[in-house]
PDB file of C-alpha atoms in Angstrom:
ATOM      1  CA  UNK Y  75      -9.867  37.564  -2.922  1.00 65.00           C
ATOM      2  CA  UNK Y  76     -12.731  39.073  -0.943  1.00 70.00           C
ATOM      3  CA  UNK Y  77     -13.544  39.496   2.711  1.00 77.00           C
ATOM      4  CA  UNK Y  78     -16.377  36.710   3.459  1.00 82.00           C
ATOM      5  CA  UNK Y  79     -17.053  38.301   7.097  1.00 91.00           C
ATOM      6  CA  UNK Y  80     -16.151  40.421  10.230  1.00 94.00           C
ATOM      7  CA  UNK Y  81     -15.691  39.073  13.532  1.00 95.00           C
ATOM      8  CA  UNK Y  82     -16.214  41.675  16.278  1.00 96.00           C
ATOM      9  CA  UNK Y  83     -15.593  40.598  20.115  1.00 96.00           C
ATOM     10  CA  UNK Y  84     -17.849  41.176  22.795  1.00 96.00           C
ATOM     11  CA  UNK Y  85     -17.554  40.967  26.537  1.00 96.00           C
ATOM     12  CA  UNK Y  86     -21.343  41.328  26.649  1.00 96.00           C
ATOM     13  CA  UNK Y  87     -23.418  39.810  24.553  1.00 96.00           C
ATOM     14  CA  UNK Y  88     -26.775  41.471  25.242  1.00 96.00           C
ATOM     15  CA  UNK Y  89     -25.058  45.021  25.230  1.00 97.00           C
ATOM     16  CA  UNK Y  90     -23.320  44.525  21.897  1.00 97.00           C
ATOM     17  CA  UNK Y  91     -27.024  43.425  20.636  1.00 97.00           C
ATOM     18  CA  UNK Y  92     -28.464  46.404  21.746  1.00 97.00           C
ATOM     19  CA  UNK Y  93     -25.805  48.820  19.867  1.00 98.00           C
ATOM     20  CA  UNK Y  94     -25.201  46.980  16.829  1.00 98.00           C
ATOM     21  CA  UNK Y  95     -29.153  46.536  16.462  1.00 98.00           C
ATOM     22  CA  UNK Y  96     -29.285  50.294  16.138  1.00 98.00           C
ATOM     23  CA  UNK Y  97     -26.053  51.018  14.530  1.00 97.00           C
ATOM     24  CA  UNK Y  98     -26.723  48.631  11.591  1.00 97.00           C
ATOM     25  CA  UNK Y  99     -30.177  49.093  11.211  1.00 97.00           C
ATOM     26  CA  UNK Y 100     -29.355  53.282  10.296  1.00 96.00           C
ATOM     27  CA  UNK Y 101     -27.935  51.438   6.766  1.00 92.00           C
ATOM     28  CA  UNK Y 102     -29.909  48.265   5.959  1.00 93.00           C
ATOM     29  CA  UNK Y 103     -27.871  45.600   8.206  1.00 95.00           C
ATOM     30  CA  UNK Y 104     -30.167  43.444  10.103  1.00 96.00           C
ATOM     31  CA  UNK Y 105     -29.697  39.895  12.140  1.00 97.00           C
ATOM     32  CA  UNK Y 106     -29.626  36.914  10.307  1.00 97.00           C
ATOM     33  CA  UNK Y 107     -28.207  34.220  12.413  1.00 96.00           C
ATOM     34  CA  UNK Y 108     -28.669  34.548  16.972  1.00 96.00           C
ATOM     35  CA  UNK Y 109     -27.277  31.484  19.241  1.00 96.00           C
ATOM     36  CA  UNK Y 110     -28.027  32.823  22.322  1.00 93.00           C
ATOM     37  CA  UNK Y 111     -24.956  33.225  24.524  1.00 91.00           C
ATOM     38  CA  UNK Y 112     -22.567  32.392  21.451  1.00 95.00           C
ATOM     39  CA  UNK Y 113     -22.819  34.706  19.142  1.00 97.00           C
ATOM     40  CA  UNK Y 114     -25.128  36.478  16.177  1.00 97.00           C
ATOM     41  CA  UNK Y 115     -24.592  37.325  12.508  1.00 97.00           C
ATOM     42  CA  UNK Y 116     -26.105  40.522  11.104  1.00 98.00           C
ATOM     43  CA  UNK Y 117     -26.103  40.534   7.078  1.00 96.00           C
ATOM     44  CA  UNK Y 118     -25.549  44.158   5.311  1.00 94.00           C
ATOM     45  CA  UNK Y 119     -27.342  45.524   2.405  1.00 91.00           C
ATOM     46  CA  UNK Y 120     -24.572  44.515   0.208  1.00 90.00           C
ATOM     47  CA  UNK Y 121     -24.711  40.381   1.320  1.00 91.00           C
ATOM     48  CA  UNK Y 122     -21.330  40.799   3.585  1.00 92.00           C
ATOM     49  CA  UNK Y 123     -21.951  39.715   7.035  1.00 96.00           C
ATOM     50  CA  UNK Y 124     -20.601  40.965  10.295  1.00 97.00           C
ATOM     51  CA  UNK Y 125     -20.411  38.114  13.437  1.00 97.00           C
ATOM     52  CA  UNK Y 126     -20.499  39.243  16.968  1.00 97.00           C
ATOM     53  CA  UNK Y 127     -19.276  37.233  19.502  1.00 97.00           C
ATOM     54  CA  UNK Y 128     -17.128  36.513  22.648  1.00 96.00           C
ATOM     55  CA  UNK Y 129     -13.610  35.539  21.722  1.00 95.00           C
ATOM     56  CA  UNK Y 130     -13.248  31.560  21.426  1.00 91.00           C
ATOM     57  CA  UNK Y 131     -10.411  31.565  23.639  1.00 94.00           C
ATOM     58  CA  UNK Y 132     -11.973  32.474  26.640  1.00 92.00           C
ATOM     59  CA  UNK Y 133      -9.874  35.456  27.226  1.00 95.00           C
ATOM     60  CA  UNK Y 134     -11.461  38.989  26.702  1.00 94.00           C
ATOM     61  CA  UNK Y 135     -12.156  40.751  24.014  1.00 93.00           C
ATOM     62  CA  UNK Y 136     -10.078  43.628  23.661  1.00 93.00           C
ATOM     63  CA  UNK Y 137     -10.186  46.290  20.626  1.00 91.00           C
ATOM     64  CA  UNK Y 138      -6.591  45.751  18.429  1.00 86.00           C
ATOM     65  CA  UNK Y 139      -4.221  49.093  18.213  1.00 82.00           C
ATOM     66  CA  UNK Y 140      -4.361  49.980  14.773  1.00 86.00           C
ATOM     67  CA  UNK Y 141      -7.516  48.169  13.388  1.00 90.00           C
ATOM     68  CA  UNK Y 142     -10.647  49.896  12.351  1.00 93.00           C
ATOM     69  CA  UNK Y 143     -13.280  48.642  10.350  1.00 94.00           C
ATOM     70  CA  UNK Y 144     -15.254  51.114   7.871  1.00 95.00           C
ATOM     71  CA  UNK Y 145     -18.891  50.588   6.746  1.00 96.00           C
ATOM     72  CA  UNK Y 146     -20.292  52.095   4.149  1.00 95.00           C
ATOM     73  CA  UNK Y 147     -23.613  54.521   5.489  1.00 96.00           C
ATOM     74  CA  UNK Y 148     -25.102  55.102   1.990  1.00 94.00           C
ATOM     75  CA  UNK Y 149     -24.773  58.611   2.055  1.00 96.00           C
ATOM     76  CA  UNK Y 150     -23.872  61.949   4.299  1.00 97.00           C
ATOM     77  CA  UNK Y 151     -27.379  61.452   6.242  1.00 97.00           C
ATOM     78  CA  UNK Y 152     -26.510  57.471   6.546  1.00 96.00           C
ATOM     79  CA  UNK Y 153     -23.373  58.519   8.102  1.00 97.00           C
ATOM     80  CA  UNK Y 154     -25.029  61.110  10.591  1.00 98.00           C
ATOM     81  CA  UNK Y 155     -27.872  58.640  11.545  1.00 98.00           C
ATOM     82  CA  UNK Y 156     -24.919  55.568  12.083  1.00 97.00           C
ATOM     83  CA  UNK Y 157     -23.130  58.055  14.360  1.00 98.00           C
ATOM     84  CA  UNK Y 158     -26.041  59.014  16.151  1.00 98.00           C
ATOM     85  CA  UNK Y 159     -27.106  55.567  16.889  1.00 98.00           C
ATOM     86  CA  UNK Y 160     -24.056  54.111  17.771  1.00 98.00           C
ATOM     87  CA  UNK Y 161     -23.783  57.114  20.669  1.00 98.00           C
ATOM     88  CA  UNK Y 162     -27.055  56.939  21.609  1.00 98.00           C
ATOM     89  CA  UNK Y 163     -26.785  52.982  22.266  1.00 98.00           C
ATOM     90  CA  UNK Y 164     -23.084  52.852  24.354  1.00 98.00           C
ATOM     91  CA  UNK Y 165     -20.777  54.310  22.128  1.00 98.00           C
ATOM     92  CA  UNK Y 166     -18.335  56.822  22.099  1.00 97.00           C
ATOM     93  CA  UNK Y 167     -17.182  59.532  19.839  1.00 98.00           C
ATOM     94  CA  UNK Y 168     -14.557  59.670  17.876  1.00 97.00           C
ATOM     95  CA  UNK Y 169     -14.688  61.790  15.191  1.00 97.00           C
ATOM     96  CA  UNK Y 170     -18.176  64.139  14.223  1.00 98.00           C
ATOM     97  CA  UNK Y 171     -19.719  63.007  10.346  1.00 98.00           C
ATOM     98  CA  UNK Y 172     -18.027  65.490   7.779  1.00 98.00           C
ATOM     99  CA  UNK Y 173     -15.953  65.774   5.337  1.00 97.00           C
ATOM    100  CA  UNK Y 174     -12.056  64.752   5.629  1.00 95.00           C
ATOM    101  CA  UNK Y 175      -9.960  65.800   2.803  1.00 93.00           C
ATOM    102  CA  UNK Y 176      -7.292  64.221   3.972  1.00 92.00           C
ATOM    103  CA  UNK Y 177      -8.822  61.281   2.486  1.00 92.00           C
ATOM    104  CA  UNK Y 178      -9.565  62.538  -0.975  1.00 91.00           C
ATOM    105  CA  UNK Y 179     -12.487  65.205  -1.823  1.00 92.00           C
ATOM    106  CA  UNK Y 180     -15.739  62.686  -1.795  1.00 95.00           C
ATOM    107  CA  UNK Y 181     -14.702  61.486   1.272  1.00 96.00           C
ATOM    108  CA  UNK Y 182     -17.579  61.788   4.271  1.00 97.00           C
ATOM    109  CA  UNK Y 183     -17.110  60.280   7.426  1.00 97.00           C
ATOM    110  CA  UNK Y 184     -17.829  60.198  11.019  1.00 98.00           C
ATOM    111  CA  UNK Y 185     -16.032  57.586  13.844  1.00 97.00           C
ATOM    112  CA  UNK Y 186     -17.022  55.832  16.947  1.00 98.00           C
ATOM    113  CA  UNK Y 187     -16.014  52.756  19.325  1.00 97.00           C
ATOM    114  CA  UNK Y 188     -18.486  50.137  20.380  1.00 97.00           C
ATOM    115  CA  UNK Y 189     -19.023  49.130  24.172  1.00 97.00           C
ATOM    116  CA  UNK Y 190     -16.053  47.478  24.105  1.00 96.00           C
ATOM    117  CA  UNK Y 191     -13.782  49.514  22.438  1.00 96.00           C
ATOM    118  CA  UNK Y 192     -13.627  48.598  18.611  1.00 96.00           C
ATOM    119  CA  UNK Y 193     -13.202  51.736  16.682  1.00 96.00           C
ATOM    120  CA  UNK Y 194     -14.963  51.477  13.576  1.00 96.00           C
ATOM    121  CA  UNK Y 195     -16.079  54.233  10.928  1.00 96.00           C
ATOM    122  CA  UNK Y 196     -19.577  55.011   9.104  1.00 97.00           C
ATOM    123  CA  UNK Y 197     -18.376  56.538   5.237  1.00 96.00           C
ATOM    124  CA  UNK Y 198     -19.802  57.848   1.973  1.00 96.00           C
ATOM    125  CA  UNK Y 199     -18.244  58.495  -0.828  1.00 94.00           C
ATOM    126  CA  UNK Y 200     -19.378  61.388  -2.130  1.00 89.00           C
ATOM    127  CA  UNK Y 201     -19.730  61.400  -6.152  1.00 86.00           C
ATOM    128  CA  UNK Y 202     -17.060  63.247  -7.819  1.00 81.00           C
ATOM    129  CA  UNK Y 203     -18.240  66.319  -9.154  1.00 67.00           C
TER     130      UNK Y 203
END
């Protein structure tokens, strides 16, 4: 089995636009689908597609303890520019781009949370020497 999507919640629309614009764009993501006030689609380099959009309950949207989603930046530099975006546009920081061992030795990351809270993380996997 394979992921088809992401969903990512927003409380505001226009402000998630504005971050994920910039964050995606640092690695070849752009938007393919808008419906004003609904919700938009942005497709990644690598076909996957990542929706962003105001949970269909009504309620609000509220980041889940534990989950994390990881995109893959390319390379160290892809990670750096993701990280920079994503700050520069409403985020905040969570973890600088470098190395974490912890992970294994070709793993590069950095970490952030959108406007609204959803921690997510910008990799690279290094090649192996």
């Amino acid at each position: 089995m394979a992921v088809s999507y992401l969903m990512i919640g927003s409380n505001q629309l226009a402000r998630s636009r504005q971050f994920y614009d910039a964050v995606f764009a640092t690695f070849g993501g752009a938007i393919e689908t808008d419906y004003p006030g609904f919700a938009f689609c942005y497709r990644l380099r690598d076909g996957n597609r990542v929706w962003v959009a105001p949970p269909h309950d009504k309620q609000a949207a509220t980041p889940a303890n534990g989950t994390m989603i990881g995109f893959d930046a390319g390379s160290e530099a892809g990670v750096a520019a993701a990280h920079a975006a994503a700050l520069a546009n409403g985020g905040s920081n969570e973890g600088d781009p470098g190395p974490r061992p912890l992970y294994g030795p070709e793993f590069y990351g950095a970490y952030v949370r959108d406007p609204d809270g959803n921690k997510m993380s910008f990799i690279f996997n290094r090649p192996s020497a």
